[in-house]
Short mmCIF file of C-alpha atoms and ligand atoms in Angstrom, two decimals:
data_model
loop_
_atom_site.label_atom_id
_atom_site.label_comp_id
_atom_site.label_asym_id
_atom_site.label_seq_id
_atom_site.Cartn_x
_atom_site.Cartn_y
_atom_site.Cartn_z
CA MET A 246 -55.27 37.78 -6.22
CA GLN A 247 -56.15 36.00 -3.01
CA PHE A 248 -52.58 35.31 -1.89
CA LEU A 249 -51.68 39.00 -1.72
CA LYS A 250 -53.74 39.46 1.47
CA ASN A 251 -51.31 37.49 3.64
CA PHE A 252 -48.20 38.00 1.60
CA ARG A 253 -45.01 38.29 3.70
CA PRO A 254 -41.85 37.94 1.61
CA GLU A 255 -39.27 35.45 2.88
CA LEU A 256 -36.78 36.33 0.20
CA ILE A 257 -36.26 39.27 -2.15
CA ILE A 258 -34.12 39.03 -5.27
CA GLU A 259 -33.00 41.75 -7.66
CA SER A 260 -32.30 40.70 -11.22
CA PRO A 261 -30.75 43.30 -13.55
CA GLY A 262 -31.09 44.18 -17.20
CA ARG A 263 -27.94 44.51 -19.28
CA ILE A 264 -26.31 46.61 -21.93
CA ASN A 265 -24.00 45.13 -24.49
CA LEU A 266 -21.04 47.40 -25.22
CA ILE A 267 -20.20 45.51 -28.38
CA GLY A 268 -20.53 42.04 -29.93
CA GLU A 269 -24.08 41.87 -31.26
CA HIS A 270 -25.51 38.58 -32.60
CA THR A 271 -22.11 37.00 -32.10
CA ASP A 272 -23.18 34.89 -29.11
CA TYR A 273 -25.18 32.27 -31.02
CA ASN A 274 -22.31 32.18 -33.52
CA LEU A 275 -20.04 31.16 -30.62
CA GLY A 276 -18.06 34.39 -30.79
CA TYR A 277 -17.26 37.16 -28.30
CA VAL A 278 -19.50 39.62 -26.49
CA LEU A 279 -18.86 42.44 -24.01
CA PRO A 280 -21.98 43.08 -21.91
CA THR A 281 -22.56 44.26 -18.35
CA ALA A 282 -25.54 44.42 -16.02
CA ILE A 283 -27.09 47.82 -15.28
CA GLU A 284 -28.81 49.25 -12.19
CA LYS A 285 -32.31 48.83 -13.59
CA HIS A 286 -33.78 45.54 -12.47
CA ILE A 287 -36.77 43.36 -11.69
CA THR A 288 -37.50 42.73 -8.00
CA PHE A 289 -38.93 39.32 -7.02
CA SER A 290 -40.50 38.81 -3.59
CA PHE A 291 -40.98 35.14 -2.70
CA GLN A 292 -42.90 33.23 -0.08
CA LYS A 293 -43.40 29.47 0.22
CA ASN A 294 -47.13 28.70 0.38
CA GLY A 295 -47.04 25.19 1.85
CA SER A 296 -48.66 23.54 -1.17
CA ILE A 297 -47.10 20.79 -3.23
CA SER A 298 -47.34 22.45 -6.61
CA ASP A 299 -49.40 25.68 -6.65
CA CYS A 300 -47.44 28.69 -7.83
CA ASN A 301 -48.97 32.19 -7.82
CA PHE A 302 -47.52 35.20 -9.58
CA PHE A 303 -48.48 38.84 -9.48
CA SER A 304 -46.91 41.66 -11.46
CA LYS A 305 -47.34 45.00 -9.67
CA GLY A 306 -46.54 47.06 -12.75
CA TRP A 307 -49.17 45.40 -14.92
CA ASP A 308 -51.56 44.74 -12.03
CA VAL A 309 -52.07 41.25 -13.32
CA GLY A 310 -51.32 37.75 -12.04
CA PHE A 311 -51.58 34.10 -12.95
CA LYS A 312 -51.34 30.65 -11.43
CA ALA A 313 -49.26 27.67 -12.46
CA ASP A 314 -49.34 24.07 -11.32
CA LEU A 315 -45.92 22.40 -11.23
CA LYS A 316 -47.55 19.08 -12.13
CA GLU A 317 -49.20 20.44 -15.27
CA LEU A 318 -46.85 22.91 -16.87
CA SER A 319 -47.48 23.89 -20.47
CA ARG A 320 -47.09 26.94 -22.69
CA SER A 321 -49.42 29.90 -22.30
CA SER A 322 -50.88 32.24 -24.92
CA VAL A 323 -49.59 35.18 -22.83
CA THR A 324 -45.98 35.92 -23.75
CA TRP A 325 -44.58 37.02 -20.38
CA GLU A 326 -46.07 33.98 -18.66
CA ASN A 327 -43.99 31.75 -20.93
CA TYR A 328 -40.72 33.14 -19.57
CA VAL A 329 -41.91 32.13 -16.10
CA LEU A 330 -43.43 28.79 -17.11
CA GLY A 331 -40.36 27.87 -19.14
CA VAL A 332 -38.11 28.39 -16.13
CA LEU A 333 -40.41 26.31 -13.89
CA PHE A 334 -40.42 23.57 -16.50
CA GLU A 335 -36.63 23.56 -16.85
CA ILE A 336 -36.18 23.45 -13.06
CA THR A 337 -38.61 20.55 -12.63
CA LYS A 338 -36.64 18.66 -15.28
CA ARG A 339 -33.51 19.00 -13.15
CA THR A 340 -34.79 18.54 -9.58
CA ASN A 341 -37.85 17.35 -7.66
CA LYS A 342 -37.28 19.72 -4.75
CA LEU A 343 -39.47 22.54 -6.04
CA ARG A 344 -42.77 23.13 -4.13
CA GLY A 345 -45.57 25.70 -4.18
CA PHE A 346 -44.76 29.39 -3.70
CA ASN A 347 -46.07 32.92 -4.19
CA CYS A 348 -44.12 35.55 -6.07
CA VAL A 349 -44.67 39.29 -6.55
CA LEU A 350 -42.77 41.08 -9.29
CA GLU A 351 -41.94 44.74 -9.65
CA SER A 352 -39.75 46.29 -12.33
CA ASN A 353 -38.03 49.54 -13.21
CA LEU A 354 -36.48 47.96 -16.30
CA PRO A 355 -38.17 49.10 -19.52
CA GLN A 356 -39.43 46.19 -21.60
CA GLY A 357 -38.69 45.62 -25.26
CA SER A 358 -35.85 48.15 -25.09
CA GLY A 359 -32.93 45.88 -25.89
CA LEU A 360 -32.01 45.77 -22.18
CA SER A 361 -33.00 42.16 -21.77
CA SER A 362 -35.88 42.30 -19.38
CA SER A 363 -36.59 38.73 -20.49
CA ALA A 364 -33.30 37.35 -19.16
CA ALA A 365 -33.79 39.37 -15.97
CA LEU A 366 -37.18 37.70 -15.54
CA GLU A 367 -35.91 34.18 -16.23
CA CYS A 368 -32.73 34.43 -14.18
CA GLY A 369 -34.29 36.24 -11.21
CA LEU A 370 -36.95 33.56 -10.92
CA ALA A 371 -34.47 30.69 -11.22
CA PHE A 372 -32.05 32.35 -8.79
CA GLY A 373 -34.79 33.01 -6.23
CA LEU A 374 -36.23 29.49 -6.38
CA ASN A 375 -32.75 28.04 -6.05
CA GLU A 376 -32.33 29.96 -2.78
CA LEU A 377 -35.86 29.44 -1.47
CA PHE A 378 -35.87 25.65 -1.94
CA ALA A 379 -32.11 24.99 -1.70
CA LEU A 380 -32.13 23.39 -5.13
CA GLY A 381 -28.36 23.20 -5.38
CA LEU A 382 -28.14 24.79 -8.83
CA SER A 383 -24.92 26.56 -9.74
CA LYS A 384 -24.91 30.03 -11.31
CA MET A 385 -24.06 28.42 -14.66
CA ASP A 386 -27.02 26.03 -14.28
CA ILE A 387 -29.24 29.08 -13.78
CA VAL A 388 -27.80 30.79 -16.86
CA LYS A 389 -28.22 27.72 -19.05
CA LEU A 390 -31.67 26.65 -17.92
CA SER A 391 -32.93 30.20 -18.38
CA GLN A 392 -31.59 30.26 -21.94
CA THR A 393 -33.21 26.88 -22.65
CA ALA A 394 -36.52 28.13 -21.23
CA GLU A 395 -36.45 30.92 -23.79
CA HIS A 396 -35.81 28.46 -26.61
CA THR A 397 -38.52 26.02 -25.65
CA TYR A 398 -41.29 28.10 -24.09
CA VAL A 399 -40.85 31.50 -25.76
CA GLY A 400 -39.47 30.38 -29.10
CA THR A 401 -36.53 32.78 -29.45
CA GLN A 402 -33.39 30.84 -30.35
CA CYS A 403 -31.31 33.30 -28.31
CA GLY A 404 -27.64 32.99 -27.48
CA ILE A 405 -26.29 32.93 -23.94
CA MET A 406 -25.17 36.56 -23.54
CA ASP A 407 -28.19 38.04 -21.77
CA GLN A 408 -28.60 35.36 -19.14
CA PHE A 409 -24.83 35.27 -18.58
CA ALA A 410 -24.67 39.04 -18.09
CA SER A 411 -27.74 39.13 -15.85
CA VAL A 412 -26.28 36.52 -13.47
CA MET A 413 -22.49 36.88 -13.67
CA SER A 414 -21.86 40.65 -13.93
CA GLU A 415 -19.75 42.48 -11.37
CA THR A 416 -20.00 46.14 -10.38
CA GLY A 417 -17.71 48.40 -12.42
CA HIS A 418 -16.85 45.74 -15.00
CA GLY A 419 -17.76 44.51 -18.44
CA ILE A 420 -17.67 40.78 -19.18
CA LEU A 421 -15.52 39.79 -22.14
CA LEU A 422 -17.20 36.45 -22.74
CA ASP A 423 -16.06 33.77 -25.14
CA CYS A 424 -19.39 32.16 -26.06
CA ARG A 425 -17.67 29.00 -27.32
CA SER A 426 -15.73 28.07 -24.17
CA LEU A 427 -17.81 30.22 -21.80
CA SER A 428 -14.57 31.46 -20.25
CA TYR A 429 -14.53 35.16 -19.47
CA ASP A 430 -12.45 38.12 -18.36
CA LEU A 431 -13.77 40.96 -16.27
CA ILE A 432 -12.74 44.23 -17.92
CA PRO A 433 -12.77 47.25 -15.57
CA LEU A 434 -14.99 49.90 -17.14
CA VAL A 435 -13.38 53.07 -15.86
CA LEU A 436 -14.67 55.56 -18.39
CA ALA A 437 -14.32 58.95 -16.66
CA PRO A 438 -14.75 61.65 -17.90
CA TYR A 439 -17.15 59.79 -20.22
CA LYS A 440 -20.58 58.42 -19.34
CA ILE A 441 -22.69 55.70 -20.90
CA ILE A 442 -25.98 57.29 -21.89
CA LEU A 443 -28.91 55.26 -23.19
CA LEU A 444 -31.55 56.79 -25.39
CA ASN A 445 -34.69 54.70 -25.53
CA THR A 446 -36.14 55.05 -29.02
CA GLY A 447 -39.55 54.01 -27.72
CA VAL A 448 -39.71 51.68 -30.72
CA SER A 449 -40.19 48.15 -29.52
CA HIS A 450 -39.10 44.89 -30.98
CA ASP A 451 -40.43 41.41 -30.45
CA LEU A 452 -37.52 39.05 -30.92
CA ALA A 453 -39.66 35.91 -31.09
CA THR A 454 -41.70 37.10 -34.04
CA SER A 455 -39.03 39.34 -35.56
CA GLU A 456 -36.16 38.47 -37.79
CA TYR A 457 -34.00 37.17 -34.95
CA ASN A 458 -34.37 33.48 -35.74
CA VAL A 459 -34.01 34.22 -39.45
CA ARG A 460 -30.60 35.81 -38.81
CA LYS A 461 -29.53 32.70 -36.91
CA PHE A 462 -30.57 30.44 -39.81
CA GLU A 463 -28.77 32.68 -42.32
CA CYS A 464 -25.55 32.33 -40.33
CA GLU A 465 -26.02 28.57 -40.16
CA GLU A 466 -26.54 28.50 -43.91
CA GLY A 467 -23.20 30.28 -44.33
CA VAL A 468 -21.47 27.77 -42.04
CA SER A 469 -22.91 24.78 -43.89
CA ILE A 470 -21.61 26.14 -47.22
CA ILE A 471 -18.12 26.87 -45.86
CA LYS A 472 -18.08 23.44 -44.21
CA GLN A 473 -18.21 21.79 -47.65
CA THR A 474 -14.71 23.15 -48.33
CA TYR A 475 -13.49 23.24 -44.72
CA PRO A 476 -15.07 20.27 -42.88
CA GLN A 477 -13.39 21.25 -39.60
CA ILE A 478 -15.65 24.33 -39.32
CA HIS A 479 -18.55 24.16 -36.84
CA SER A 480 -19.45 27.83 -36.38
CA LEU A 481 -18.62 31.28 -37.77
CA ARG A 482 -16.19 31.62 -34.89
CA GLU A 483 -13.72 29.36 -36.72
CA VAL A 484 -14.18 31.00 -40.11
CA THR A 485 -11.41 33.32 -41.34
CA PRO A 486 -12.02 36.17 -43.83
CA GLU A 487 -10.15 34.13 -46.45
CA MET A 488 -12.45 31.12 -45.99
CA LEU A 489 -15.48 33.35 -46.32
CA ILE A 490 -14.24 35.06 -49.47
CA ALA A 491 -13.30 31.71 -51.02
CA ASN A 492 -16.94 30.61 -50.58
CA LYS A 493 -18.63 33.89 -51.47
CA HIS A 494 -19.71 32.74 -54.94
CA LYS A 495 -21.62 29.78 -53.48
CA MET A 496 -23.69 31.91 -51.08
CA ARG A 497 -26.78 34.00 -51.34
CA GLU A 498 -25.63 37.61 -51.21
CA VAL A 499 -27.55 38.22 -47.99
CA VAL A 500 -25.85 35.25 -46.28
CA TYR A 501 -22.44 36.62 -47.25
CA ARG A 502 -23.31 39.97 -45.68
CA ARG A 503 -24.52 38.37 -42.43
CA CYS A 504 -21.36 36.26 -42.17
CA SER A 505 -19.11 39.24 -42.95
CA PHE A 506 -20.71 41.21 -40.14
CA ILE A 507 -20.16 38.44 -37.60
CA LEU A 508 -16.50 38.05 -38.54
CA GLN A 509 -15.94 41.81 -38.27
CA GLU A 510 -17.94 42.13 -35.07
CA ASN A 511 -15.93 39.41 -33.31
CA LYS A 512 -12.75 41.28 -34.17
CA ARG A 513 -14.23 44.54 -32.88
CA VAL A 514 -15.06 43.00 -29.50
CA LEU A 515 -11.41 42.11 -28.93
CA GLN A 516 -10.31 45.53 -30.17
CA MET A 517 -12.78 47.16 -27.79
CA ALA A 518 -11.44 45.18 -24.83
CA ASP A 519 -7.93 46.39 -25.72
CA ALA A 520 -9.04 49.99 -26.16
CA LEU A 521 -10.79 49.96 -22.78
CA LYS A 522 -7.78 48.47 -21.03
CA LYS A 523 -5.67 51.31 -22.49
CA TYR A 524 -8.30 53.98 -21.66
CA ASP A 525 -8.33 54.79 -25.36
CA PHE A 526 -11.90 56.08 -25.40
CA LYS A 527 -11.58 57.60 -28.86
CA ALA A 528 -10.79 54.17 -30.33
CA ALA A 529 -13.63 52.68 -28.25
CA GLY A 530 -16.03 55.28 -29.63
CA ASN A 531 -14.99 54.63 -33.22
CA LEU A 532 -15.63 50.92 -32.71
CA LEU A 533 -19.16 51.73 -31.54
CA TYR A 534 -19.84 53.74 -34.69
CA GLU A 535 -18.33 51.03 -36.91
CA ALA A 536 -20.39 48.36 -35.18
CA HIS A 537 -23.57 50.33 -35.76
CA THR A 538 -22.85 50.67 -39.47
CA GLY A 539 -22.50 46.88 -39.64
CA ILE A 540 -25.68 46.35 -37.59
CA SER A 541 -27.57 48.64 -39.94
CA GLU A 542 -26.12 47.80 -43.35
CA LEU A 543 -24.79 44.24 -43.16
CA TYR A 544 -26.87 42.54 -40.49
CA GLU A 545 -29.93 44.75 -41.04
CA VAL A 546 -31.28 44.66 -37.51
CA SER A 547 -31.45 48.42 -36.97
CA CYS A 548 -34.33 50.79 -37.77
CA LYS A 549 -34.65 54.39 -38.88
CA GLU A 550 -35.10 55.63 -35.29
CA SER A 551 -31.88 54.01 -34.01
CA ASP A 552 -29.98 55.13 -37.13
CA PHE A 553 -31.18 58.68 -36.58
CA LEU A 554 -29.91 58.82 -32.99
CA VAL A 555 -26.54 57.34 -33.91
CA ASP A 556 -26.15 59.77 -36.81
CA PHE A 557 -27.25 62.65 -34.61
CA SER A 558 -24.39 61.82 -32.22
CA LYS A 559 -21.84 62.18 -34.99
CA GLY A 560 -22.46 65.94 -34.95
CA TYR A 561 -21.05 66.19 -31.42
CA THR A 562 -17.35 66.06 -30.66
CA ALA A 563 -18.30 65.33 -27.03
CA VAL A 564 -19.93 62.07 -28.13
CA LEU A 565 -17.17 59.61 -28.97
CA GLY A 566 -19.36 56.84 -30.32
CA ALA A 567 -22.83 55.35 -30.41
CA ARG A 568 -24.71 52.28 -31.53
CA GLN A 569 -27.91 50.38 -31.02
CA THR A 570 -27.55 47.87 -28.19
CA GLY A 571 -29.25 44.46 -27.92
CA GLY A 572 -31.18 42.27 -30.33
CA GLY A 573 -32.27 45.09 -32.58
CA PHE A 574 -35.15 46.73 -34.44
CA GLY A 575 -35.26 49.60 -31.95
CA GLY A 576 -34.86 49.56 -28.21
CA CYS A 577 -32.01 51.66 -26.85
CA THR A 578 -29.04 53.32 -28.46
CA LEU A 579 -25.89 53.55 -26.33
CA HIS A 580 -23.76 56.71 -26.46
CA LEU A 581 -20.35 57.44 -24.99
CA VAL A 582 -20.70 61.08 -23.93
CA HIS A 583 -18.36 63.49 -22.15
CA GLN A 584 -19.82 64.22 -18.72
CA GLU A 585 -19.91 67.98 -19.33
CA ALA A 586 -21.99 67.58 -22.48
CA VAL A 587 -24.52 65.02 -21.21
CA SER A 588 -27.33 67.37 -20.37
CA GLN A 589 -27.07 69.47 -23.54
CA PHE A 590 -26.79 66.35 -25.70
CA ILE A 591 -29.89 64.78 -24.16
CA THR A 592 -31.92 67.99 -24.48
CA GLU A 593 -31.02 68.46 -28.13
CA ALA A 594 -31.42 64.79 -29.04
CA THR A 595 -34.85 64.74 -27.37
CA HIS A 596 -35.91 67.84 -29.26
CA GLU A 597 -34.69 66.64 -32.66
CA TYR A 598 -36.10 63.14 -32.15
CA ARG A 599 -39.54 64.49 -31.31
CA LYS A 600 -39.39 66.77 -34.35
CA GLN A 601 -38.44 63.85 -36.57
CA PHE A 602 -40.64 61.03 -35.25
CA GLY A 603 -43.13 62.64 -32.86
CA ILE A 604 -41.89 60.29 -30.10
CA GLN A 605 -40.79 61.34 -26.61
CA LEU A 606 -37.28 60.03 -25.99
CA THR A 607 -36.32 58.64 -22.59
CA ALA A 608 -32.68 59.10 -21.68
CA PHE A 609 -30.74 57.73 -18.76
CA GLU A 610 -27.19 57.17 -17.60
CA VAL A 611 -26.15 53.61 -16.75
CA SER A 612 -23.14 52.21 -14.97
CA PRO A 613 -21.82 48.66 -14.91
CA SER A 614 -23.54 46.86 -12.06
CA LYS A 615 -23.63 43.53 -10.27
CA GLY A 616 -25.57 40.50 -11.44
CA THR A 617 -28.64 38.86 -9.86
CA SER A 618 -28.46 39.09 -6.08
CA ILE A 619 -30.34 38.64 -2.81
CA SER A 620 -31.55 41.89 -1.31
CA PHE A 621 -33.51 40.49 1.66
CA VAL A 622 -33.79 37.21 3.56
CA GLY A 623 -36.49 36.88 6.25
CA GLN A 624 -36.08 35.14 9.62
C1 LIG B 953 -30.84 39.18 -27.86
C2 LIG B 953 -30.49 37.74 -27.52
C3 LIG B 953 -28.99 37.57 -27.25
C4 LIG B 953 -28.15 38.20 -28.36
C5 LIG B 953 -28.64 39.60 -28.70
C6 LIG B 953 -27.94 40.17 -29.90
O1 LIG B 953 -30.66 40.02 -26.78
O2 LIG B 953 -31.21 37.30 -26.39
O3 LIG B 953 -28.67 36.22 -27.06
O4 LIG B 953 -28.13 37.38 -29.49
O5 LIG B 953 -30.04 39.63 -28.94
O6 LIG B 953 -26.60 40.36 -29.64
#
């Protein structure tokens, strides 16, 4: 691309991926989640280009770029471009201060691995443009407009967790977020002698075309049935186990299972926060295993590869718990592993996984990291 010849970044932003310790698919049901950002991130280098509305993008990893005109924004047939275009569109709806710029992207965050590279892309872009053009957006504006961009331009009816975690995380902490009020507590994640190990199944999901939106509709179906008896109910967050059971006979069996999972998962998030505050890692590990069983059997967003890695962990006393993290259908499994057993566990898991599926596993340790931040400002 032409602009790369004279490219001198004025501003560099790092936007992280996230793990979710527990609380899966609870966000769009206005429940609780417990995510944190991780070290792996997308780097955005920005430069104003003096034009009114020409925006140029180049991805180093894919060696591909594209142009956008702020005056003529519309959806693209290329998926990753829609994350970018959606954010531009949402910003132009809120302010007229945006002008032309060039942007180079580089990433060490694996895509389609349940680590929310999409939120990292949306939030990093919004955060960077906010700085570059002094748009006056708050961090919450950035979180919300990024989520909306995903709804409108990408088509995934996602909750708010990923964008919230990407922007608001703090080093060494998990975020216990109430997705109804958007109030949150930072929970110190002091896990020694345990480590958070991610195993990337190498099996990718595509949330927009997968079952994600279907799960959301199934939960809404449950709410609308319960609402007939309890009109005060607006989301599964307000539903008690008694209310659900009282309405079981009116629901499709699958809807009952989805709702049961959400009720249980919300409870587990709060139990996890308690366990972590008390350094009760055994209880924390058990909650991870329980959550995975629900993800697999009740919510049915797991896959045989994730199930295998979680089950494999159960053979190790040094692994306290494990579950698939993120939207589902593959991506990464998260394991709480004693530091002395990490290397042996990874070696054996890699070997067994290859034997079973013929896929090379990628394993890495993650620690709770800070949210989207500036790493360089030019003169
Ligand atoms: C995806 C979505 C989130 C959340 C998770 C599942 O990552 O973007 O909003 O729903 O799936 O917990």
